[in-house]
PDB file of C-alpha atoms in Angstrom:
ATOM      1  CA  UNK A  14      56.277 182.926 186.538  1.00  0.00           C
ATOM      2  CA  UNK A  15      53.364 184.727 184.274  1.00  0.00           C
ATOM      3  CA  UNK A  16      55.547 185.307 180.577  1.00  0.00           C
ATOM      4  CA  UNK A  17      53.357 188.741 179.468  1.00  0.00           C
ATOM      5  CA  UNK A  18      53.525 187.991 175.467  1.00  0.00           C
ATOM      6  CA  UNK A  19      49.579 188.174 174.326  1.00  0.00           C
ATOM      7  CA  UNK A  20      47.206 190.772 173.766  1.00  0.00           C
ATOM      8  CA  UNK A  21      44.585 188.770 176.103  1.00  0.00           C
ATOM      9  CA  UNK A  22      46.713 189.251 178.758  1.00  0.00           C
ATOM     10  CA  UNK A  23      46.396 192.548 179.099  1.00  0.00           C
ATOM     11  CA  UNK A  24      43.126 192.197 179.507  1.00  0.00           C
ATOM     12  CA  UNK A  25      43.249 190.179 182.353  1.00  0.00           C
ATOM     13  CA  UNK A  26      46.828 191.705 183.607  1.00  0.00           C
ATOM     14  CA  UNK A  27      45.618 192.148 187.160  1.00  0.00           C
ATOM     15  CA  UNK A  28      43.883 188.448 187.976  1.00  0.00           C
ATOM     16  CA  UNK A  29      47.153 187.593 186.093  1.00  0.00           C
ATOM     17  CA  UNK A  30      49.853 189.145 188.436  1.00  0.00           C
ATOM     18  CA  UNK A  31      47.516 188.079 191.311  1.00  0.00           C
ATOM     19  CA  UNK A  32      47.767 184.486 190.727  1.00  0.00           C
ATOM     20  CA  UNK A  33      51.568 184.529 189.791  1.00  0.00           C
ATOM     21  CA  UNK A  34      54.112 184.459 191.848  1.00  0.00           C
ATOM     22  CA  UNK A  35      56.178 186.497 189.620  1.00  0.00           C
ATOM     23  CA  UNK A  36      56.230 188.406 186.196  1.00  0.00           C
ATOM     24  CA  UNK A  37      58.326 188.558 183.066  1.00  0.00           C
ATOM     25  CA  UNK A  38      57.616 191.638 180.252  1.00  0.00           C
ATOM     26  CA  UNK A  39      58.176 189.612 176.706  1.00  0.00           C
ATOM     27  CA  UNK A  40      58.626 192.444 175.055  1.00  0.00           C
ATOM     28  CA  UNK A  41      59.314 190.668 171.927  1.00  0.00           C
ATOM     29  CA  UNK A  42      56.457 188.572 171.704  1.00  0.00           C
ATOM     30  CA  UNK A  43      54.429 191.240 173.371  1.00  0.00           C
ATOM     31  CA  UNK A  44      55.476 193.941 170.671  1.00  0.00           C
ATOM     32  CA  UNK A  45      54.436 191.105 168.206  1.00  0.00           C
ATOM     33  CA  UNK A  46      50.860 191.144 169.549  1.00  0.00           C
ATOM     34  CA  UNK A  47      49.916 194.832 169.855  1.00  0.00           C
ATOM     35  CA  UNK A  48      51.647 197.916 168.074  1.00  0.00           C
ATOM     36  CA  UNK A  49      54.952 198.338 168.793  1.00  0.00           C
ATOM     37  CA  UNK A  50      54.136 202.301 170.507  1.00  0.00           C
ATOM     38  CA  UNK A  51      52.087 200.429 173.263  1.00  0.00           C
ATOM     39  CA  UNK A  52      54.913 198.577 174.736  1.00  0.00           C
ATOM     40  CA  UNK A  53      56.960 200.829 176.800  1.00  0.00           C
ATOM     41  CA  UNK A  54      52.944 201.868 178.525  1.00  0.00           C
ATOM     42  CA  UNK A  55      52.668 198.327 179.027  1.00  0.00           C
ATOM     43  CA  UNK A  56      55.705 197.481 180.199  1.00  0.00           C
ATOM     44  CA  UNK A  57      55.808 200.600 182.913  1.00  0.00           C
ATOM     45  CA  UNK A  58      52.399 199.565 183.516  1.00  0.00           C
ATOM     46  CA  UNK A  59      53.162 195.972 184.314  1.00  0.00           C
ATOM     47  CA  UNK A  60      56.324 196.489 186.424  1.00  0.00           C
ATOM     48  CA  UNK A  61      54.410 198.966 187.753  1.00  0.00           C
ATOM     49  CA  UNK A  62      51.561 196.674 189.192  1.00  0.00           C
ATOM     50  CA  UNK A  63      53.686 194.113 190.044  1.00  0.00           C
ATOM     51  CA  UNK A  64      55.781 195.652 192.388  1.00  0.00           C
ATOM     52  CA  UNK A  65      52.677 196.946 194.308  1.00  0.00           C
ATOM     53  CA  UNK A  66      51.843 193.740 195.476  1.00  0.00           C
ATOM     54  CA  UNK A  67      55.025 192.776 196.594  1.00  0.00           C
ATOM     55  CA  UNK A  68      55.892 190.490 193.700  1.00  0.00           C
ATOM     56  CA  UNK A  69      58.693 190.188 191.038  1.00  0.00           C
ATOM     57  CA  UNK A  70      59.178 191.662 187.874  1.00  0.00           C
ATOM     58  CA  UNK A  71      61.424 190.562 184.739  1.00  0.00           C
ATOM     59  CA  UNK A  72      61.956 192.708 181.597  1.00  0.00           C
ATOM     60  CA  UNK A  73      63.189 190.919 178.969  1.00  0.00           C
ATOM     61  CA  UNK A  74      64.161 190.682 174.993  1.00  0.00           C
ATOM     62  CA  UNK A  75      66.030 192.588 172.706  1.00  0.00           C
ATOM     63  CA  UNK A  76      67.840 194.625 175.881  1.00  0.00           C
ATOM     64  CA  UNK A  77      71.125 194.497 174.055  1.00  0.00           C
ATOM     65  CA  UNK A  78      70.404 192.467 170.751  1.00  0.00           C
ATOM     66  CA  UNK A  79      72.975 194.745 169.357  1.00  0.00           C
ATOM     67  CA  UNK A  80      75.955 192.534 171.247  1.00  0.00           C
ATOM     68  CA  UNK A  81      74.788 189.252 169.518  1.00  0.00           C
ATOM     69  CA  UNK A  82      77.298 190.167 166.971  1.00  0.00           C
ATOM     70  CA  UNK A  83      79.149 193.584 168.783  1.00  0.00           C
ATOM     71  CA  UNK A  84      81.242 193.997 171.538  1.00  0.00           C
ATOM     72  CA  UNK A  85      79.682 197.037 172.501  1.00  0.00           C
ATOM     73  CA  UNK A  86      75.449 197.888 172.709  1.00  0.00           C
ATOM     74  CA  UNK A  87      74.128 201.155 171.361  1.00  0.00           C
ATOM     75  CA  UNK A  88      73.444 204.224 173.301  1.00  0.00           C
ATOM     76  CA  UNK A  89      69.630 203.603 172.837  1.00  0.00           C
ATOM     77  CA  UNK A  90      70.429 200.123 174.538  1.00  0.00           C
ATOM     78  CA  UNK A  91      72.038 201.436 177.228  1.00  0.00           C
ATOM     79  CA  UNK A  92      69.137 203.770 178.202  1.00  0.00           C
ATOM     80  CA  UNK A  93      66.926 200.885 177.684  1.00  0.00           C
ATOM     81  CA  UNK A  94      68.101 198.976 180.311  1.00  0.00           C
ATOM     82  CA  UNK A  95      69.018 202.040 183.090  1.00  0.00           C
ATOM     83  CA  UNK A  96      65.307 203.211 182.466  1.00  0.00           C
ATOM     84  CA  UNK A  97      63.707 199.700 183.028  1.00  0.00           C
ATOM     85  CA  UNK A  98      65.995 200.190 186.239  1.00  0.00           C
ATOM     86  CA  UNK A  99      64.437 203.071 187.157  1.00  0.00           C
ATOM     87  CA  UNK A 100      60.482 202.238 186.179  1.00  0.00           C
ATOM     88  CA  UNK A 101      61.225 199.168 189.411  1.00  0.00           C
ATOM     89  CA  UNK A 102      62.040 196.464 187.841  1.00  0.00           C
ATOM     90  CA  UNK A 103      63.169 193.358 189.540  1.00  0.00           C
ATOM     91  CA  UNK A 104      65.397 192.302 187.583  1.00  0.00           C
ATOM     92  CA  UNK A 105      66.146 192.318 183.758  1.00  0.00           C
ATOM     93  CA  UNK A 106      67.321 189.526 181.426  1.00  0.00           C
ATOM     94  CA  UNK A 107      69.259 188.872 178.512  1.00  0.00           C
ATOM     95  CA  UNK A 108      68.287 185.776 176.022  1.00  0.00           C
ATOM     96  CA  UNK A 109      69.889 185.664 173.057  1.00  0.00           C
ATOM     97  CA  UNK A 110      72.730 187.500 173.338  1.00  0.00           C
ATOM     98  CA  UNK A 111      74.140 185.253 175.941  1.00  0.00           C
ATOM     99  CA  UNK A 112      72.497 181.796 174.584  1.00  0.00           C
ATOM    100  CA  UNK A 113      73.640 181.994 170.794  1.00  0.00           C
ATOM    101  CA  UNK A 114      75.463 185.707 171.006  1.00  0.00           C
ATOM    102  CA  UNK A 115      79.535 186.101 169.784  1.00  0.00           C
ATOM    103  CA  UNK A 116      79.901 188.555 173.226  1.00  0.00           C
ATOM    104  CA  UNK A 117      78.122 187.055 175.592  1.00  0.00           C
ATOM    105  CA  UNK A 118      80.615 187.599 178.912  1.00  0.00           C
ATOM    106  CA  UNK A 119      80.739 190.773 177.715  1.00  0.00           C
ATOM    107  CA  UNK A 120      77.073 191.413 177.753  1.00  0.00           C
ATOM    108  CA  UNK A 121      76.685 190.684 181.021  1.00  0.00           C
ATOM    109  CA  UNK A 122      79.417 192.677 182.649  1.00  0.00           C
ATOM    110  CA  UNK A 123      77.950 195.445 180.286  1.00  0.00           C
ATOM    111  CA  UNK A 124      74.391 194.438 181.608  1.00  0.00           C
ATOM    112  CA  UNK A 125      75.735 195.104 185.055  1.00  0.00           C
ATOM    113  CA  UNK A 126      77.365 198.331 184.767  1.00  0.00           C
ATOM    114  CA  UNK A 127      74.482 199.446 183.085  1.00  0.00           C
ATOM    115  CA  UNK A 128      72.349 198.930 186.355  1.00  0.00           C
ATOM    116  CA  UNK A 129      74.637 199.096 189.276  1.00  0.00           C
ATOM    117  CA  UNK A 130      75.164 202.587 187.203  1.00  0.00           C
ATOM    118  CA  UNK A 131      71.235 203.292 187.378  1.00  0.00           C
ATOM    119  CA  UNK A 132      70.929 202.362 190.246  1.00  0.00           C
ATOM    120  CA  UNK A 133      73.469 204.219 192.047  1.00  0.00           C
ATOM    121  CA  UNK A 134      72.888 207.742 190.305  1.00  0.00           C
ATOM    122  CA  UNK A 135      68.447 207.758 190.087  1.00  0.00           C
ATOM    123  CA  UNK A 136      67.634 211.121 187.825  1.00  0.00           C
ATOM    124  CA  UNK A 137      66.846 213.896 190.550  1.00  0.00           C
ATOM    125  CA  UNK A 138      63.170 213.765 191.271  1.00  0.00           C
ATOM    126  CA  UNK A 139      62.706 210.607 189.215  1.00  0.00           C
ATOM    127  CA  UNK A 140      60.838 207.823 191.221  1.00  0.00           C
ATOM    128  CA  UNK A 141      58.553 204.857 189.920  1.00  0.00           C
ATOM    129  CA  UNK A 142      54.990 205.347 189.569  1.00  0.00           C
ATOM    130  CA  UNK A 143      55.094 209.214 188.836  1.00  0.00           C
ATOM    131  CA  UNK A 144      56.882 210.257 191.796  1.00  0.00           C
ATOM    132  CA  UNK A 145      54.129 208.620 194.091  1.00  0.00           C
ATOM    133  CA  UNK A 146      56.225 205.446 195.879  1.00  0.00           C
ATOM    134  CA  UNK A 147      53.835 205.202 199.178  1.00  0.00           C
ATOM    135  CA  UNK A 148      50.370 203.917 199.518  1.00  0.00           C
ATOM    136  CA  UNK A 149      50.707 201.836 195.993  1.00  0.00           C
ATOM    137  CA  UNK A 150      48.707 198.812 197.070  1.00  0.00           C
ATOM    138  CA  UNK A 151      45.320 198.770 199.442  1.00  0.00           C
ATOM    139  CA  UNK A 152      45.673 197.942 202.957  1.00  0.00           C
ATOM    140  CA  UNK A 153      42.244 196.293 203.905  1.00  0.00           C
ATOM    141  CA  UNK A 154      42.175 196.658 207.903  1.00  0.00           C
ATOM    142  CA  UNK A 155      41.536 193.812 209.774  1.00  0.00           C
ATOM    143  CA  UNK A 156      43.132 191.057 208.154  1.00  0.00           C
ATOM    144  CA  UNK A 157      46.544 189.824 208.823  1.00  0.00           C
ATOM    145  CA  UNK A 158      48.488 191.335 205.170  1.00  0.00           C
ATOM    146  CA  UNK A 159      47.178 194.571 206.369  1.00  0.00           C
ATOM    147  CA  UNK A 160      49.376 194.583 209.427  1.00  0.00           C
ATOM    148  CA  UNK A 161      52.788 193.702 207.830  1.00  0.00           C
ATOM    149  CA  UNK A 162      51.827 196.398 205.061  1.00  0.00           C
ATOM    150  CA  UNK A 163      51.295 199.010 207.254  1.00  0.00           C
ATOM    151  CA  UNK A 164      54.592 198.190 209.409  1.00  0.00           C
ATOM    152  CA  UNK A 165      56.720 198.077 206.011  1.00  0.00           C
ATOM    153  CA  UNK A 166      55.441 201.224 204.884  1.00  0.00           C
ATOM    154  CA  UNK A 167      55.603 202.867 208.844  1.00  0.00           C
ATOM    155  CA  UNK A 168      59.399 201.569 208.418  1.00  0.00           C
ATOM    156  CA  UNK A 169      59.676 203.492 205.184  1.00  0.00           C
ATOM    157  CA  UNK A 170      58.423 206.649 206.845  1.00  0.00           C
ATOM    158  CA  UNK A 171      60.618 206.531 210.110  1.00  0.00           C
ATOM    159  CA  UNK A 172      64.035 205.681 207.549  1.00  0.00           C
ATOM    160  CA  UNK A 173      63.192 208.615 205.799  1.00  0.00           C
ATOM    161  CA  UNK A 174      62.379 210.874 208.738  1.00  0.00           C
ATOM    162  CA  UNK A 175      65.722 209.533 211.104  1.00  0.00           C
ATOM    163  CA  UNK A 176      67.894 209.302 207.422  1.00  0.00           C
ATOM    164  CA  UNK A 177      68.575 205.907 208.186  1.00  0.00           C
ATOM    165  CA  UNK A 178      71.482 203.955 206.290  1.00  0.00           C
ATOM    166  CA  UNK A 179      69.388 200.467 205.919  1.00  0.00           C
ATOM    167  CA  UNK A 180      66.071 198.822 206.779  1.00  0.00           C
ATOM    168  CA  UNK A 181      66.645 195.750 208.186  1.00  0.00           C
ATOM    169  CA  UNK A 182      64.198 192.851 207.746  1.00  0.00           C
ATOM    170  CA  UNK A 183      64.391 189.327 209.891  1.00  0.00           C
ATOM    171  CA  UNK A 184      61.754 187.192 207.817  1.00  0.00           C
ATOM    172  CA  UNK A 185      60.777 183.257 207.969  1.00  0.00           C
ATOM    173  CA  UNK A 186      59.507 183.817 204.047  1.00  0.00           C
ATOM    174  CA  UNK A 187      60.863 186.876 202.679  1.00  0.00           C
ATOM    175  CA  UNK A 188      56.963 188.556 202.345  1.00  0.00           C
ATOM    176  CA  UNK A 189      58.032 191.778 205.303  1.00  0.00           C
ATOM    177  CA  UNK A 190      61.080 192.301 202.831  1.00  0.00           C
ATOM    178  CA  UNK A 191      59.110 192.367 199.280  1.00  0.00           C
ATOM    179  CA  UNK A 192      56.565 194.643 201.406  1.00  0.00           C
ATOM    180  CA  UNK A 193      58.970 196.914 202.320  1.00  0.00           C
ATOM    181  CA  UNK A 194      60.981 196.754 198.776  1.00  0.00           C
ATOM    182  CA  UNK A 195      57.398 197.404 196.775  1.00  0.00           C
ATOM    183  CA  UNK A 196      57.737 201.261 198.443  1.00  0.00           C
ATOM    184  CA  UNK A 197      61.060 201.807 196.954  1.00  0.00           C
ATOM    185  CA  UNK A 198      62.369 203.548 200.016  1.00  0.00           C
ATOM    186  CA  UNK A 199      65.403 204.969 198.788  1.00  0.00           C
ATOM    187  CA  UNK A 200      67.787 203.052 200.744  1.00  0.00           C
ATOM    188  CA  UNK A 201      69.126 199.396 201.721  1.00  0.00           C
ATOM    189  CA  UNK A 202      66.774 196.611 202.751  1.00  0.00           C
ATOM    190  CA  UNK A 203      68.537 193.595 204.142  1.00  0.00           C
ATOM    191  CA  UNK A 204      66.377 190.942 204.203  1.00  0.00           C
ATOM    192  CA  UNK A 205      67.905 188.791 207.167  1.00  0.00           C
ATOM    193  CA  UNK A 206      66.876 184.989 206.714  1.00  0.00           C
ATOM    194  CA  UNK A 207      67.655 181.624 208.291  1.00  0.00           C
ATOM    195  CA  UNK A 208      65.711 179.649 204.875  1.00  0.00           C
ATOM    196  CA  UNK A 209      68.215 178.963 202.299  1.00  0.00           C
ATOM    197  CA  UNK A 210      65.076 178.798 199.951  1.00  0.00           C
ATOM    198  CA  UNK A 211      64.332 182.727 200.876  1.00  0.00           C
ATOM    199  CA  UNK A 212      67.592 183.314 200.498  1.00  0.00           C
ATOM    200  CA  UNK A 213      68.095 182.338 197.069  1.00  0.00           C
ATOM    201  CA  UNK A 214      64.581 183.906 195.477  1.00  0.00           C
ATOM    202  CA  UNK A 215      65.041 187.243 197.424  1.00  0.00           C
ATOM    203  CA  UNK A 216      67.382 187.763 195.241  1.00  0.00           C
ATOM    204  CA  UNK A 217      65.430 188.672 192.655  1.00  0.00           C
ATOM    205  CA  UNK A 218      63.666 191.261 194.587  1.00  0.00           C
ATOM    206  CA  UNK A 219      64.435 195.146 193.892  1.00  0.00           C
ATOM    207  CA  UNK A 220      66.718 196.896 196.375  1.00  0.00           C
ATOM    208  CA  UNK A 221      66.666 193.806 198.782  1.00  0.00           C
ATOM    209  CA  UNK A 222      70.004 192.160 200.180  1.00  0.00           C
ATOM    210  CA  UNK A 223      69.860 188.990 200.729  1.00  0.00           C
ATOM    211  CA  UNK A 224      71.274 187.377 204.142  1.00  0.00           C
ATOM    212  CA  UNK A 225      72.051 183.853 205.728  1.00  0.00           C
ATOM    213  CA  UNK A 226      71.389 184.179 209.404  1.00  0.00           C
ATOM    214  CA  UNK A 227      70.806 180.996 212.011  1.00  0.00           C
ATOM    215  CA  UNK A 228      67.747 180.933 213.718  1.00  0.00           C
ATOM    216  CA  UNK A 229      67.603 182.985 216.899  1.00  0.00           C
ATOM    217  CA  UNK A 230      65.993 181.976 220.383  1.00  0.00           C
ATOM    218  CA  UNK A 231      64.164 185.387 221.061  1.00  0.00           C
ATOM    219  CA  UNK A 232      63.525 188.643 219.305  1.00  0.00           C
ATOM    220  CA  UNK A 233      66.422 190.356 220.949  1.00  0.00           C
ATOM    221  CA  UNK A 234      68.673 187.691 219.391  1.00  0.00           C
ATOM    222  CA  UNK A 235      67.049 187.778 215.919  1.00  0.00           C
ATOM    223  CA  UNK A 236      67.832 191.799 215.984  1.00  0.00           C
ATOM    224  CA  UNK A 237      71.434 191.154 216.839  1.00  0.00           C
ATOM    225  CA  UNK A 238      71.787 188.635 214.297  1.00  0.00           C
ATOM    226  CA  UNK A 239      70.064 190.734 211.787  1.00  0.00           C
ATOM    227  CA  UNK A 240      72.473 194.006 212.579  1.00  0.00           C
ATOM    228  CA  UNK A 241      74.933 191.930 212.782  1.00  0.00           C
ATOM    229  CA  UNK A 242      74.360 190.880 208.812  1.00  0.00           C
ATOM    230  CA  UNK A 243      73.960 194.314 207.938  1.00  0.00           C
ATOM    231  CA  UNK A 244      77.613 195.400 208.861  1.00  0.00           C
ATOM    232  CA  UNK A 245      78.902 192.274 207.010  1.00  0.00           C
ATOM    233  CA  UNK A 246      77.259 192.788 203.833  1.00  0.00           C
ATOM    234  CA  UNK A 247      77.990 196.767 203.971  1.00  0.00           C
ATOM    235  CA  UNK A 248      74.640 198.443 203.976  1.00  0.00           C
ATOM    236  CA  UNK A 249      75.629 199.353 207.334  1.00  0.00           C
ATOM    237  CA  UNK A 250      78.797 200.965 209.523  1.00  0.00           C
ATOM    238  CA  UNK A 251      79.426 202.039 212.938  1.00  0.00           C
ATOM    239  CA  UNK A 252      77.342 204.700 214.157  1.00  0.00           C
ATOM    240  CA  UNK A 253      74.524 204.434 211.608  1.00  0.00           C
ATOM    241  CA  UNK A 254      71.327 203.945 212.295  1.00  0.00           C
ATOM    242  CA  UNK A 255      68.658 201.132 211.371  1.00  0.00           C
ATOM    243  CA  UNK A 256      65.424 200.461 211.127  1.00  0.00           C
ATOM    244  CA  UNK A 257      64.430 197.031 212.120  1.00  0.00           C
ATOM    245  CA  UNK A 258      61.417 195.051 211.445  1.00  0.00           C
ATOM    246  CA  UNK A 259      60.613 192.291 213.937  1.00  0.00           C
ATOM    247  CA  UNK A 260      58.008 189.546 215.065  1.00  0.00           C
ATOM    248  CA  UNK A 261      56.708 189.489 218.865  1.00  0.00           C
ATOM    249  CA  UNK A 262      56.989 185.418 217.885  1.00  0.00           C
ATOM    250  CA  UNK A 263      60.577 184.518 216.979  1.00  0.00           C
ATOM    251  CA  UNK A 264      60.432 181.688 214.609  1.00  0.00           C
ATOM    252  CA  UNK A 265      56.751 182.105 213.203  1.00  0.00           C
ATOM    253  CA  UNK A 266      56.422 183.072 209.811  1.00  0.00           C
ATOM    254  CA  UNK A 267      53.648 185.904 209.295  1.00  0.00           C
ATOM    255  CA  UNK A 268      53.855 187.758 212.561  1.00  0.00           C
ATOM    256  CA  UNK A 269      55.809 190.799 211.619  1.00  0.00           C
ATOM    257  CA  UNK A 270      54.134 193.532 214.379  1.00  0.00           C
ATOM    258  CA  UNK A 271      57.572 195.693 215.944  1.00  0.00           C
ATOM    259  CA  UNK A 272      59.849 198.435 214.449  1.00  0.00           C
ATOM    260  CA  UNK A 273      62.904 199.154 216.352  1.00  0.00           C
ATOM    261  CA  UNK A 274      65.403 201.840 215.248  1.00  0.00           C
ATOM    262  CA  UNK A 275      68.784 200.503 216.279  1.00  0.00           C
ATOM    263  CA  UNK A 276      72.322 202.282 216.346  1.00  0.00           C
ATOM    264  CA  UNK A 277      74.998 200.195 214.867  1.00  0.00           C
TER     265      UNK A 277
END
């Protein structure tokens, strides 16, 4: 993980979040290094590019340094957090407030309203990236990322055209999931895995649910398993409909090439 804290890193931000294989905003450090009005641009700039290619972002320090020594954070805390929410981050993260803080159980339950509250009531025409939350990264035809990038954002469309509940994801590594979650769709993405590893790090990633499925002898049998995940965690219910993302080649990472739309 790429810790954003120097000015030089700016420079080189993209070759940065290229080589990483995920991001954390230092805002503290960061806000030591340049003037302290040029880190909010940064940091909507940095989640911002991160989340295009399909990788995780962190914002971090000072979220709620108010609770090191209150029970409750400010107002201007508060909006902190929902609007780092809001800009796409993955995730966000508290430091000292739970590592040398008086309150620190209760800074994470208040952590956790904060975003389960941003995330379930987004400002009315608010979306990441100026309202623009399709065609964020370059698809460069003819090489294999190009075709799972154009399915996760043709599974984006169709959920938004058939008002889907969920797009659901089988994947080997979790990269058909973070392509579909970098478009922000709007709605659930299960992420339907039979690697424990996956499991665990797509939970980091935006709008993604995580789920523990065994491996499945054909693609027919993957789908089923994968609906089948999507009713037990909730993102789905009887009668909705879902968009599925598949792989001709059950079993073989990288070969994401069907949608399916599937009644529950």
């Amino acid at each position: 993980m790429a810790k954003i804290e120097k000015h030089e890193a700016l420079d080189h931000i993209d070759d940065i979040i290229a080589q990483a294989d995920a991001v954390m905003v230092a805002r503290g450090d960061l806000g030591v290094e340049i003037v302290p009005e040029l880190v909010p641009r940064w940091q909507k700039q940095i989640i911002r590019k991160t989340v295009a290619v399909g990788k995780e972002v962190i914002t971090a320090t000072q979220m709620l340094e108010s609770m090191i020594t209150n029970p409750v954070p400010t107002r201007a805390e508060a909006s902190d957090v929902a609007n780092a929410v809001w800009d796409g981050t993955s995730a966000v993260m508290l430091s000292g407030e739970t590592a040398s803080g008086t309150y620190p159980v209760q800074a994470v339950t208040t952590m956790s309203r904060i975003v389960v509250a941003a995330e379930e009531d987004r400002p009315e025409g608010y979306a990441p990236w100026g309202g623009d939350t399709r065609r964020v990264g370059e698809c460069r035809a003819g090489s294999s990322p190009a075709v799972s990038q154009a399915i996760a954002e043709a599974a984006c469309e169709l959920a938004a055209d058939l008002g889907a509940a969920a797009i659901v994801t089988p994947t080997q590594t979790g990269a058909t999931a973070r392509q579909v979650a970098r478009f922000h769709p709007g709605i659930h993405v299960l992420a339907a895995t039979p690697s424990r590893e996956v499991w665990r790090h797509l939970a980091l990633t935006h709008g993604v649910t995580p789920a523990l499925v065994h491996e499945a002898e054909d693609t027919d049998a993957t789908i089923g398993l994968a609906v089948e995940a999507g009713v037990a965690h909730g993102v789905a219910m009887p009668g909705d409909l879902l968009v599925v993302t598949c792989g001709a080649s059950v079993n073989a990472p990288g070969t994401t090439n069907l949608i399916k739309v599937e009644r529950v």
